[in-house]
PDB file of C-alpha atoms in Angstrom:
ATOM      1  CA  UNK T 228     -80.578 -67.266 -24.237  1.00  0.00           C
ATOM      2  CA  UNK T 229     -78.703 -67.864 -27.443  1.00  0.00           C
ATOM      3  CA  UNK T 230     -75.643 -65.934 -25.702  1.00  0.00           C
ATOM      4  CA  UNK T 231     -75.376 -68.150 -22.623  1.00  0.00           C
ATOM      5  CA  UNK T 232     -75.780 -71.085 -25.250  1.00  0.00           C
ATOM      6  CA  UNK T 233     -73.218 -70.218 -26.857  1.00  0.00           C
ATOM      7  CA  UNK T 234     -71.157 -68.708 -24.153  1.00  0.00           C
ATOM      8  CA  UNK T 235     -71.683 -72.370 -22.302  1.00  0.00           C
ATOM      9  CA  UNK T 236     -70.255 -74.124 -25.485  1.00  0.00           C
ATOM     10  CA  UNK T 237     -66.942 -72.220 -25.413  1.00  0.00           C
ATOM     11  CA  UNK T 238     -66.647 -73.093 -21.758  1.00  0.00           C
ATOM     12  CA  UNK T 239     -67.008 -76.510 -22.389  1.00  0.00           C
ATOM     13  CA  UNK T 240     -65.008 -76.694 -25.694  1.00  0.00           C
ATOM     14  CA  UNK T 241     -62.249 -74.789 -24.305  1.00  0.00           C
ATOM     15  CA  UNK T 242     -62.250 -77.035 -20.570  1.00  0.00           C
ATOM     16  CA  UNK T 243     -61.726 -80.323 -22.631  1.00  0.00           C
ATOM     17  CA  UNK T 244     -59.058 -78.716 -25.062  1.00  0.00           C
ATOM     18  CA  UNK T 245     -57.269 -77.610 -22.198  1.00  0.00           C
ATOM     19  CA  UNK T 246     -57.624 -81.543 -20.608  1.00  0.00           C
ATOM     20  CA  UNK T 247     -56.509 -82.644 -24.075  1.00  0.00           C
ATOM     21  CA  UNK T 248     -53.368 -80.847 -23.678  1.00  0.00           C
ATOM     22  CA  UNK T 249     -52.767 -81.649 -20.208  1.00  0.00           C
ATOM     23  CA  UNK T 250     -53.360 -85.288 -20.398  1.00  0.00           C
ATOM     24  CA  UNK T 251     -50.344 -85.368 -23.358  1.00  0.00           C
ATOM     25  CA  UNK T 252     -47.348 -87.096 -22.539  1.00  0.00           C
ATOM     26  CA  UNK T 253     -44.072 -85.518 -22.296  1.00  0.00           C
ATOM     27  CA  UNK T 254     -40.935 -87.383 -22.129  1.00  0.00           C
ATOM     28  CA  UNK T 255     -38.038 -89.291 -24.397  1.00  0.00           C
ATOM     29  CA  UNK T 256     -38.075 -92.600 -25.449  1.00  0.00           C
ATOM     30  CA  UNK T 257     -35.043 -95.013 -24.438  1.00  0.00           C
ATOM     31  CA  UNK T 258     -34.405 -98.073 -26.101  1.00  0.00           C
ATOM     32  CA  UNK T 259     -30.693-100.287 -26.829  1.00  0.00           C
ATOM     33  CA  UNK T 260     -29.292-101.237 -30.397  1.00  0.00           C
ATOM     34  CA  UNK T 261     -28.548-104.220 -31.877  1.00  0.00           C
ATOM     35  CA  UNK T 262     -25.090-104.011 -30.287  1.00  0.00           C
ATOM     36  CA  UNK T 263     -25.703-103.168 -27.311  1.00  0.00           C
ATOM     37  CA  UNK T 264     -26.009 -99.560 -26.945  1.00  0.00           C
ATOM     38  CA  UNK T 265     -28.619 -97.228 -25.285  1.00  0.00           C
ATOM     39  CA  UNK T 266     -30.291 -94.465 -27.542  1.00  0.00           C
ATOM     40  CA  UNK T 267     -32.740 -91.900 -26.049  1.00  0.00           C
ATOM     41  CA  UNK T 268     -34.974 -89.292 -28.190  1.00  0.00           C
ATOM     42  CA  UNK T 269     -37.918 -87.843 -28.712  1.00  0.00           C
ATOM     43  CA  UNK T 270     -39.707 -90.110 -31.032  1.00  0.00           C
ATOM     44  CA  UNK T 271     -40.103 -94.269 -30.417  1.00  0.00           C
ATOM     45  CA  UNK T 272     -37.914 -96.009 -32.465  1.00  0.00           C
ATOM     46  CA  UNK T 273     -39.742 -98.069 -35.401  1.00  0.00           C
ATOM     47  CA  UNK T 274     -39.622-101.872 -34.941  1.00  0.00           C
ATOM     48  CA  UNK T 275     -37.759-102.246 -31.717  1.00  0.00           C
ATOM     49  CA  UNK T 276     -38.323-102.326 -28.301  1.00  0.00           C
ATOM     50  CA  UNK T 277     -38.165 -99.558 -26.367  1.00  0.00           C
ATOM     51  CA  UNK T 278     -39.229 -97.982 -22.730  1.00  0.00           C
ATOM     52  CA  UNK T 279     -41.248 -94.346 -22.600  1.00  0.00           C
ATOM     53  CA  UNK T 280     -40.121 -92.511 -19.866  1.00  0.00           C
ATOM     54  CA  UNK T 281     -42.206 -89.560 -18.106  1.00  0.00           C
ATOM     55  CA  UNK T 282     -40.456 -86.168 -17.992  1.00  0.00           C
ATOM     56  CA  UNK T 283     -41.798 -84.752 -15.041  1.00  0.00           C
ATOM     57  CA  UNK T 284     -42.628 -88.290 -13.027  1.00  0.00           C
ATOM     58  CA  UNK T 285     -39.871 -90.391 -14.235  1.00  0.00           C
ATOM     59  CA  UNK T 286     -42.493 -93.550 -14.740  1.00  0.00           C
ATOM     60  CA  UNK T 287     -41.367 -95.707 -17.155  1.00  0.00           C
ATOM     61  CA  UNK T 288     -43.897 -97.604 -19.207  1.00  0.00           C
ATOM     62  CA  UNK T 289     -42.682-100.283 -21.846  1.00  0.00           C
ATOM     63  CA  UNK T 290     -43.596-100.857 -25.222  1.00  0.00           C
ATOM     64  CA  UNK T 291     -42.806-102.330 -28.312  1.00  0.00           C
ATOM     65  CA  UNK T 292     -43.796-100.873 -31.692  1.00  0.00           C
ATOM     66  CA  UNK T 293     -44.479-104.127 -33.778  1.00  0.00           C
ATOM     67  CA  UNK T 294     -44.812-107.930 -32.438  1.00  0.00           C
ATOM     68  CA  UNK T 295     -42.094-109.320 -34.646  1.00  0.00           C
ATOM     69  CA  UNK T 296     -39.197-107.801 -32.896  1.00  0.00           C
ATOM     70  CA  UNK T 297     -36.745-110.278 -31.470  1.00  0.00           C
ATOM     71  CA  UNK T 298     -34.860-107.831 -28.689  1.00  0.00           C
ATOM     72  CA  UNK T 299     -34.740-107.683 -25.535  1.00  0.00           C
ATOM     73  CA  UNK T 300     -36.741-104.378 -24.002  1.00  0.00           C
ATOM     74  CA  UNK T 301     -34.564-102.298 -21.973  1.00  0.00           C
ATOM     75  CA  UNK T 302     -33.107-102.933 -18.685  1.00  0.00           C
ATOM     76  CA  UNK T 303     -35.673-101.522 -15.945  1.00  0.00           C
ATOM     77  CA  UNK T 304     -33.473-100.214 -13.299  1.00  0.00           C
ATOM     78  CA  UNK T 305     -31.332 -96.750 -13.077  1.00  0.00           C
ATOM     79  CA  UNK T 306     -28.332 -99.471 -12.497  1.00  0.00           C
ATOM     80  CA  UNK T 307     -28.435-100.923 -15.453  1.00  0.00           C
ATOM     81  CA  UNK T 308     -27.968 -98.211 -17.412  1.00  0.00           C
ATOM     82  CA  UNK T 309     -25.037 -97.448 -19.627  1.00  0.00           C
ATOM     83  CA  UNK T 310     -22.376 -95.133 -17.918  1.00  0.00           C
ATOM     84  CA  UNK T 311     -21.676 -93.306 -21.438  1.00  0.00           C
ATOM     85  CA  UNK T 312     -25.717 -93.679 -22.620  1.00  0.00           C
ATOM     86  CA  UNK T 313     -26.482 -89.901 -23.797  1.00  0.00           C
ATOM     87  CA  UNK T 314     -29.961 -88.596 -24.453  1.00  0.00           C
ATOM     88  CA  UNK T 315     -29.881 -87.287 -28.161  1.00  0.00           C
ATOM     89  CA  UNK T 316     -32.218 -83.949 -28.347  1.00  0.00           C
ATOM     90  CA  UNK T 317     -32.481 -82.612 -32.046  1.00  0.00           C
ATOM     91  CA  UNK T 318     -33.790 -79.251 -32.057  1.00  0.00           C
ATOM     92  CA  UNK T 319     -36.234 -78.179 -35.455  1.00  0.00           C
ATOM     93  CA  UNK T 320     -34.983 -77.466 -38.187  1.00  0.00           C
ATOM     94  CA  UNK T 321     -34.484 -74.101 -39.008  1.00  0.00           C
ATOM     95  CA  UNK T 322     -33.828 -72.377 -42.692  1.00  0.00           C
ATOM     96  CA  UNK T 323     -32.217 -69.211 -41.766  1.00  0.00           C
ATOM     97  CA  UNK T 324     -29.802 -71.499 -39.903  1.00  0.00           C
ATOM     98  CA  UNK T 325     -29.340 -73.721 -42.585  1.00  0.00           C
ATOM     99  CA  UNK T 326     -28.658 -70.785 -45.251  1.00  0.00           C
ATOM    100  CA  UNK T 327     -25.595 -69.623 -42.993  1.00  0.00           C
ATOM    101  CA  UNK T 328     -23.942 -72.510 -42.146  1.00  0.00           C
ATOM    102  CA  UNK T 329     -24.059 -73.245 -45.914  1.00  0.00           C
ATOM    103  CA  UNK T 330     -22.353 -69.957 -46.479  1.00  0.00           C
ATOM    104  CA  UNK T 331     -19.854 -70.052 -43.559  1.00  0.00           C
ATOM    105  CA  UNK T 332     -19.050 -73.366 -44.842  1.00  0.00           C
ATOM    106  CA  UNK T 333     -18.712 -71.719 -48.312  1.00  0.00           C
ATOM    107  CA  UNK T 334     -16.303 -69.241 -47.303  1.00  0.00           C
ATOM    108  CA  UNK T 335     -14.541 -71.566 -44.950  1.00  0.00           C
ATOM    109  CA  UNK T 336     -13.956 -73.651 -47.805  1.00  0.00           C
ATOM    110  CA  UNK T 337     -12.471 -71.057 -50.459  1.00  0.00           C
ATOM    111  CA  UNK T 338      -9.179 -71.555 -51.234  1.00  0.00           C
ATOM    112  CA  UNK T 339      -6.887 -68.845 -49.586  1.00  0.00           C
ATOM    113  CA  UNK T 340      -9.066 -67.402 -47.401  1.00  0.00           C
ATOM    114  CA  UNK T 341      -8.164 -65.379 -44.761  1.00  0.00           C
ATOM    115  CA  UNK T 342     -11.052 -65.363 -42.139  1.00  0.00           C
ATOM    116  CA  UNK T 343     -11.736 -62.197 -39.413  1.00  0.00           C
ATOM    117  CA  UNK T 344     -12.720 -62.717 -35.982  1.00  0.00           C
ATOM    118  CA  UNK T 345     -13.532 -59.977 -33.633  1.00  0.00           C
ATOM    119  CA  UNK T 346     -12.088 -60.756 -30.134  1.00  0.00           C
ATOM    120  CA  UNK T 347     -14.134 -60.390 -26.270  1.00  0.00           C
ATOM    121  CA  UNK T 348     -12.228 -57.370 -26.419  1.00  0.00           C
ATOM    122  CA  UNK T 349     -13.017 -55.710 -30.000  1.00  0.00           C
ATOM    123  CA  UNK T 350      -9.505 -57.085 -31.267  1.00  0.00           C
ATOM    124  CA  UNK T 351      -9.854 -58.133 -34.415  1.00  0.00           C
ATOM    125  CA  UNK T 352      -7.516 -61.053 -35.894  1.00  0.00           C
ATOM    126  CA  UNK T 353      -7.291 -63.742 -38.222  1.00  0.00           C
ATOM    127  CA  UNK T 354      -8.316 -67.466 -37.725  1.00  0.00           C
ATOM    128  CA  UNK T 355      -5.736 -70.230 -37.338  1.00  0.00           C
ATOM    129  CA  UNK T 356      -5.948 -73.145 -39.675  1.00  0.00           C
ATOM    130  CA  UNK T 357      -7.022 -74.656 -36.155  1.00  0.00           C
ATOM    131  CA  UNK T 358      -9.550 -72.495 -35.729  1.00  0.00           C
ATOM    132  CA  UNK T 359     -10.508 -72.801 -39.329  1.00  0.00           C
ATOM    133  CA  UNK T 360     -10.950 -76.391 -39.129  1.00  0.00           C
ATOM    134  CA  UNK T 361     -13.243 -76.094 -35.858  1.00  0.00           C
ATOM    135  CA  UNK T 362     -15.256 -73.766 -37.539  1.00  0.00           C
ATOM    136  CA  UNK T 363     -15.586 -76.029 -40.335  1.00  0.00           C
ATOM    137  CA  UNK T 364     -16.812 -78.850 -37.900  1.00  0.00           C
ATOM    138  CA  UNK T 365     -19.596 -76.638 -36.263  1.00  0.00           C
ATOM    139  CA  UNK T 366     -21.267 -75.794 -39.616  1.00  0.00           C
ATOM    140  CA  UNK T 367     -21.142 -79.476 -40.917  1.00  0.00           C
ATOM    141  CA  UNK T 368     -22.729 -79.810 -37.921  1.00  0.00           C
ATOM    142  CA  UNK T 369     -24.968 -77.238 -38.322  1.00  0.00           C
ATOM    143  CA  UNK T 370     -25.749 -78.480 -41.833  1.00  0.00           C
ATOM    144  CA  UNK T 371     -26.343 -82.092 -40.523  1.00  0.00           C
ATOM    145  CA  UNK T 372     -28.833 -80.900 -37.890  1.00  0.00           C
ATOM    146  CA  UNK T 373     -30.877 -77.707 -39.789  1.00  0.00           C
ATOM    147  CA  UNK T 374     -30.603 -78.834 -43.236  1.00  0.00           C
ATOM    148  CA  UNK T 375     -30.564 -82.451 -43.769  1.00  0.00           C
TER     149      UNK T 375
END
């Protein structure tokens, strides 16, 4: 008796975890500055206006996260989006990451280096001050978005 007890309590348990994590929400948040332009990410905004929109459905709902916000919500149609609007996705932060862009950037940065690269075709050569500089770019970048 006590199995099926307990065997009926993990059923149900487990049924309305499982509802839980269907009934969650996935989607990005869209919402337009103070001058003018249209941001979208993953989290709402904090004291503006903005519209959630479903990932999978596309429904938009709108909302505004505190009553004493003077802008205007979003526009509501596809048309009235901005041509150049871009949907900013930040993936997590990551340490490992982090640590080797710092030391790329490190070595990027020492004064005479002369930096390897192994070619498609095992050729190895050394980086142009062009290349140097986009190199330099991606871990700032990398920095910006892992470590900061």
């Amino acid at each position: 008796m006590r199995r099926n007890l307990l065997f009926l309590s993990l059923i149900s348990v487990s049924l309305l975890t499982s509802h839980a994590a269907l009934a969650a929400k996935s989607g990005y948040y869209r919402w337009t500055d103070a001058e003018g332009e249209v941001h979208f990410s993953q989290k709402p905004p904090v004291g503006k206006a903005y519209e959630f929109i479903e990932s999978q459905t596309g429904k938009r709902s709108a909302a505004t996260e505190s009553a004493n916000d003077s802008t205007t919500p979003p526009p509501e149609s596809e048309q009235d989006l901005a041509p150049d609007a871009k949907m900013e996705v930040l993936p997590p932060k990551d340490p490992a990451i982090c640590q080797q862009a710092k030391s790329n950037m490190q070595s990027l940065n020492a004064a005479g280096a002369r930096i390897r690269a192994t070619g498609k075709n095992g050729e190895v050569r050394y980086l142009t001050q062009e290349e140097i500089e986009v190199q330099k770019l991606r871990a700032q970048d990398a920095i910006k978005v892992h470590c900061e």
